[in-house]
Coordinates of C-alpha atoms in Angstrom, one line a residue:
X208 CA -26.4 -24.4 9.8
X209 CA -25.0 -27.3 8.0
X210 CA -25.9 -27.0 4.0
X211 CA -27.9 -29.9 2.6
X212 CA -29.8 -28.0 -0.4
X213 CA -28.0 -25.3 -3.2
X214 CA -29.4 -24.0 -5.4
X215 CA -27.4 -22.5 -8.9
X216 CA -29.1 -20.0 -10.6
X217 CA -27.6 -21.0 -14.0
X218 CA -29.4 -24.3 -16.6
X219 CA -28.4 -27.2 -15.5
X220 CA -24.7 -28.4 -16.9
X221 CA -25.6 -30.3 -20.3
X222 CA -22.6 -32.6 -19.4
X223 CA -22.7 -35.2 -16.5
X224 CA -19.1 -34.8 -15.9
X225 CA -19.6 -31.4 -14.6
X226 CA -17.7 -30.5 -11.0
X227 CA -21.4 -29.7 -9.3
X228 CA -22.3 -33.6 -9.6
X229 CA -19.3 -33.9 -8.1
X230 CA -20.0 -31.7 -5.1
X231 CA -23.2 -33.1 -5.3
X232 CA -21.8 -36.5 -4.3
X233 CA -18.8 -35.9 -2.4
X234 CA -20.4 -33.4 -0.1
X235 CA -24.0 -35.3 -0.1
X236 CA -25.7 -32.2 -1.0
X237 CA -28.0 -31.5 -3.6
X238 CA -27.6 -29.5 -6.1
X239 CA -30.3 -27.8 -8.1
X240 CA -29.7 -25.8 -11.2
X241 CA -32.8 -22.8 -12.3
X242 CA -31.7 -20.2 -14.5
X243 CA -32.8 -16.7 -12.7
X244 CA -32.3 -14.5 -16.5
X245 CA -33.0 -15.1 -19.7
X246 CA -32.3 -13.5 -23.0
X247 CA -34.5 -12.2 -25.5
X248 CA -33.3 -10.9 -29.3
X249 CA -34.2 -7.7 -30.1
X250 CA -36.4 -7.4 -33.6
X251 CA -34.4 -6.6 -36.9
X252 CA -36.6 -3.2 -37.0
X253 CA -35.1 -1.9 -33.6
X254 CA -31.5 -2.6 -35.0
X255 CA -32.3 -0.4 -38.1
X256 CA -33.7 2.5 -35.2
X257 CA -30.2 2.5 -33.9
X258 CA -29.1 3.0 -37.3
X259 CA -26.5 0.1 -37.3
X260 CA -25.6 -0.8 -40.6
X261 CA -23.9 -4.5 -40.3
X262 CA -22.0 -4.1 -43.5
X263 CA -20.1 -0.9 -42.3
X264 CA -18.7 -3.4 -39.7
X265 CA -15.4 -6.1 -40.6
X266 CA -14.8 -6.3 -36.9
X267 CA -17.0 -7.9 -34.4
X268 CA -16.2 -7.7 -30.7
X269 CA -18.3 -11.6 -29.4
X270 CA -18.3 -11.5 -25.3
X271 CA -20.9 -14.1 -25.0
X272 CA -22.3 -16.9 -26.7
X273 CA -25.6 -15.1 -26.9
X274 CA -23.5 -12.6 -28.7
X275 CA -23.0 -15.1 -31.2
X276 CA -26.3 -16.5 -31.6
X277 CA -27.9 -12.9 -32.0
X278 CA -25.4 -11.2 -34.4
X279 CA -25.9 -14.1 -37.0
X280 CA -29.4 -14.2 -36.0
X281 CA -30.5 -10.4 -37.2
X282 CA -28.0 -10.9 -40.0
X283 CA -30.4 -14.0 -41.2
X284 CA -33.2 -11.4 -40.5
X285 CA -32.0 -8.3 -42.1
X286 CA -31.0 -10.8 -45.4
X287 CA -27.0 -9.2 -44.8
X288 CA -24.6 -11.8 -46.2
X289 CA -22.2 -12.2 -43.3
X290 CA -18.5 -12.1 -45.5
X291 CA -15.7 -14.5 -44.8
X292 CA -13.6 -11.3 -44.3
X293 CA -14.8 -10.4 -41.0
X294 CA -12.4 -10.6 -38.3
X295 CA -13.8 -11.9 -34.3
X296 CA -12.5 -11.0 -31.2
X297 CA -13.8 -12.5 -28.7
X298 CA -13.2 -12.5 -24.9
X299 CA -12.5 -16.5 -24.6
X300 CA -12.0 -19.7 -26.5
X301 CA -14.4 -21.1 -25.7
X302 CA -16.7 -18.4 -27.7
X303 CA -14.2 -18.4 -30.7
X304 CA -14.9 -22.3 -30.7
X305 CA -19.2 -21.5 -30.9
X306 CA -18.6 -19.4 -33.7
X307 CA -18.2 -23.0 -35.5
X308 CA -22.1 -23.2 -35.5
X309 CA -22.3 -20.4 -37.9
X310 CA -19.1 -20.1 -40.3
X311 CA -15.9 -22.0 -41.1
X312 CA -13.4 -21.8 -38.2
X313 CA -10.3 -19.9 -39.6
X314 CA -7.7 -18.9 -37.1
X315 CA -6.3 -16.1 -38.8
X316 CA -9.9 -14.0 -38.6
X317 CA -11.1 -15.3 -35.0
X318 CA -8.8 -14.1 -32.3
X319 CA -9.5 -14.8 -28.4
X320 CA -8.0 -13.7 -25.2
X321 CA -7.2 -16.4 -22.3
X322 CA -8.8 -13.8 -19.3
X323 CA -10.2 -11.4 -21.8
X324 CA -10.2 -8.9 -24.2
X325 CA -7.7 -7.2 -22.1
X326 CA -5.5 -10.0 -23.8
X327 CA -6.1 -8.9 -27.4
X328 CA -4.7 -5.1 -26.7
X329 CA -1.8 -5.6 -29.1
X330 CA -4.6 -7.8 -32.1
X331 CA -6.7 -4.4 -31.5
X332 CA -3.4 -1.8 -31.8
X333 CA -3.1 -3.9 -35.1
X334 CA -6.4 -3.1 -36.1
X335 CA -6.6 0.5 -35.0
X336 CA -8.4 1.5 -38.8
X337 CA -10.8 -0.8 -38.5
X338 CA -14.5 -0.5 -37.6
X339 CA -15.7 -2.4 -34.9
X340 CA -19.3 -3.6 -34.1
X341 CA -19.7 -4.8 -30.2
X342 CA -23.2 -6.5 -29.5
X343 CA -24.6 -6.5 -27.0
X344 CA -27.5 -7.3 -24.0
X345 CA -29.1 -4.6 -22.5
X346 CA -27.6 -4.8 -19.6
X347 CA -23.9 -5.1 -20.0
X348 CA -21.3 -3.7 -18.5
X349 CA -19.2 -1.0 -19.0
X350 CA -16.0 -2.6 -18.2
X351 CA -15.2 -4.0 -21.8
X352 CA -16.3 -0.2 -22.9
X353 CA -13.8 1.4 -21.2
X354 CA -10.9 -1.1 -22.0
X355 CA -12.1 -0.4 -25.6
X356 CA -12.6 3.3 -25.1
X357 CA -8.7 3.2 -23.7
X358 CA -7.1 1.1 -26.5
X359 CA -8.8 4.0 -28.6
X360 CA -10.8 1.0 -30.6
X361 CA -13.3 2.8 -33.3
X362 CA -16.5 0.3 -31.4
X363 CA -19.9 0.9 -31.9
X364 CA -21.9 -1.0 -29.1
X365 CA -25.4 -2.5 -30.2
X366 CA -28.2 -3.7 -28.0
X367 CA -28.8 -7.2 -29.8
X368 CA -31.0 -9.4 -27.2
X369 CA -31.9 -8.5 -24.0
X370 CA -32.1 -9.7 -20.5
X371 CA -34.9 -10.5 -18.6
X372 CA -36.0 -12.0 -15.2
X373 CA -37.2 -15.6 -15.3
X374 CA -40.7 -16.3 -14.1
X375 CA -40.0 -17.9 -10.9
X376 CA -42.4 -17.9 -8.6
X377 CA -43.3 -22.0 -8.7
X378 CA -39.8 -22.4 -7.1
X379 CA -39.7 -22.9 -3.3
X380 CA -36.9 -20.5 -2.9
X381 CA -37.3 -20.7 0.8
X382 CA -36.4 -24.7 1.1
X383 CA -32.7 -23.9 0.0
X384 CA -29.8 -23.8 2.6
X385 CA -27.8 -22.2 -0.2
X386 CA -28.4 -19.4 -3.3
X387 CA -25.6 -18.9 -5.6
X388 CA -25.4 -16.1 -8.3
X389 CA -23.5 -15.1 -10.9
X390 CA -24.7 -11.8 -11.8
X391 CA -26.2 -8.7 -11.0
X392 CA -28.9 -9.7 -13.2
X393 CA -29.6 -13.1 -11.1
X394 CA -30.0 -10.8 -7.5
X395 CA -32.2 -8.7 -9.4
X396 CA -34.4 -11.2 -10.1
X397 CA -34.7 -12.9 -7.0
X398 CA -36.2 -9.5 -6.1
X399 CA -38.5 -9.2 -9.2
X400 CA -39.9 -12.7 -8.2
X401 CA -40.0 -12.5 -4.4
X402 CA -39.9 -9.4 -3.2
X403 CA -40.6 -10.5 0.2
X404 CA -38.2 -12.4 0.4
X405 CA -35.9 -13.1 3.4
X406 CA -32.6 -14.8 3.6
X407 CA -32.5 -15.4 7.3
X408 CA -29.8 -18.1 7.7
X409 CA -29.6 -19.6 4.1
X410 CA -26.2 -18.5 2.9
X411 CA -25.4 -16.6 -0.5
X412 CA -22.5 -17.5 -2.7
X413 CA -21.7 -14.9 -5.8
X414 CA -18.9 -14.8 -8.7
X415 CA -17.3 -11.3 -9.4
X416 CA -17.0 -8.1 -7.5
X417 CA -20.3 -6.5 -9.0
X418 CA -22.8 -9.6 -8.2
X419 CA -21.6 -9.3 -4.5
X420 CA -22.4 -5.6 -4.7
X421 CA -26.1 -6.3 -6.2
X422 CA -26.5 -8.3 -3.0
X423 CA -25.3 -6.2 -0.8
X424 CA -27.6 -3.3 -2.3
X425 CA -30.4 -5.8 -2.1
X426 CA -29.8 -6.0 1.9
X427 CA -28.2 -10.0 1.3
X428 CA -25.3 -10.7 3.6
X429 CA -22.8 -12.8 1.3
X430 CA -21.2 -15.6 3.1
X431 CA -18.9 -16.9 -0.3
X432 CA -17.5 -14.8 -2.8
X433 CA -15.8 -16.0 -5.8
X434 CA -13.2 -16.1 -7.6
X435 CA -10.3 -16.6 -4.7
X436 CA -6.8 -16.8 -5.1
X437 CA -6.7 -20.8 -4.7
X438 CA -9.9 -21.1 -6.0
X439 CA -10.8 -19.3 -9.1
X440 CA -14.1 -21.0 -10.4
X441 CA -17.4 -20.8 -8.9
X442 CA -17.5 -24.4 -8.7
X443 CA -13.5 -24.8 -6.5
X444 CA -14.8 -22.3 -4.5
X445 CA -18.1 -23.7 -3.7
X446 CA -16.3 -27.3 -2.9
X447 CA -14.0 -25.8 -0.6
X448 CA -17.0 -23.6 1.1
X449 CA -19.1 -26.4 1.4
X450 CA -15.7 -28.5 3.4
X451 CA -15.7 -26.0 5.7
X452 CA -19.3 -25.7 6.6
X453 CA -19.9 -29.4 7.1
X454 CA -16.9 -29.6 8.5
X455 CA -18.3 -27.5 12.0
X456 CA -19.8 -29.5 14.8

């Protein structure tokens, strides 16, 4: 089946120079963009039930933008001064760069891997005495726990927003030739929406080894699965897909 119609389960790109208009064009394809999950903050007065005290904290462990948005958020909320002496570590750049929105950018506090936080194991060594606060969704995963429980980081994790399943059901799932994921989270729910839902021939893209497991447990044959060695983005890998489909007679 030749793909004319994909469908990205993440909000459309806020930039016009994103690579999917570019697929979008090169391949003549289009390209729809609905985001399957979205997050919800968890109240001030649930924070205090978990009995996490923000000021204990100097270290805060950021692995999303939503991270970001929710610590300062409940800090607003619970009327806790956020000090300029806090030290960030954060998985990327590009979440050291959002913390911008909220305080001064000082390199010397805000430290960022280029892959992760596995980058930061010597930054964290430094910081062995130091508490660290890690929020977090309700669904995360325990890989950044265990690289934290390894490097013998004091971390407390703290459910900060949560993630839930979009309402869907006004989208024609059906009239896609293509469903791409990026999460566990985004199979999950496709299920919650449709639950009779069959793929048949449309073709399922993922990103990451546990996104392609969701599908498999959710009885979804994956025909792309990102990242690859030559193509380590979602968007490469799609490009390169999409070649080799249209490219069959």
């Amino acid at each position: 089946m030749k793909i004319k119609t994909v469908l990205i389960s993440q909000p459309r790109p806020e930039s016009e120079r994103s690579p999917y208009f570019d697929i979008a064009r090169n391949h003549k394809v289009q390209v729809d963009f609905q985001p399957f999950i979205g997050v919800e903050g968890v109240p001030a007065n649930e924070i205090r039930k978990q009995k996490i005290d923000l000021s204990a904290f100097g270290c805060i462990i950021l692995t999303s933008k939503n991270a970001v948005d929710h610590y300062f958020r409940l800090a607003g909320e619970m009327r806790f001064n956020v000090p300029e002496s806090n030290k960030y570590f954060c998985t990327t750049e590009a979440i050291a760069l959002y913390l911008q929105k909220y305080i001064v950018f000082r390199k010397r506090k805000i430290f960022f891997g280029q892959t992760g936080l596995e980058d930061l194991a010597d930054t964290f060594k430094k910081n062995k005495n130091e508490k660290f606060l890690f929020p977090c969704s309700d669904k995360h995963t325990d890989k950044i726990s265990s690289f934290l429980k390894n490097a013998k980081v004091q971390f407390t994790p703290a459910v900060f927003y949560r993630t839930v399943a979009t309402d869907m059901k006004d989208v024609p799932i059906n009239s896609y030739d293509m469903l791409v994921f990026f999460s566990p989270n985004g199979v999950e729910s496709l299920v919650h929406n449709f639950p009779n839902f069959k793929q048949g021939e449309m073709h399922i893209g993922v990103f990451g080894d546990s996104t392609a497991k969701a599908a498999e447990d959710a009885g979804l044959k994956v025909h792309l699965k990102a990242p690859l060695p030559k193509a380590p983005s979602m968007t490469m890998a799609l490009d390169g897909y999409l070649t080799q489909n249209h490219s069959k007679k």
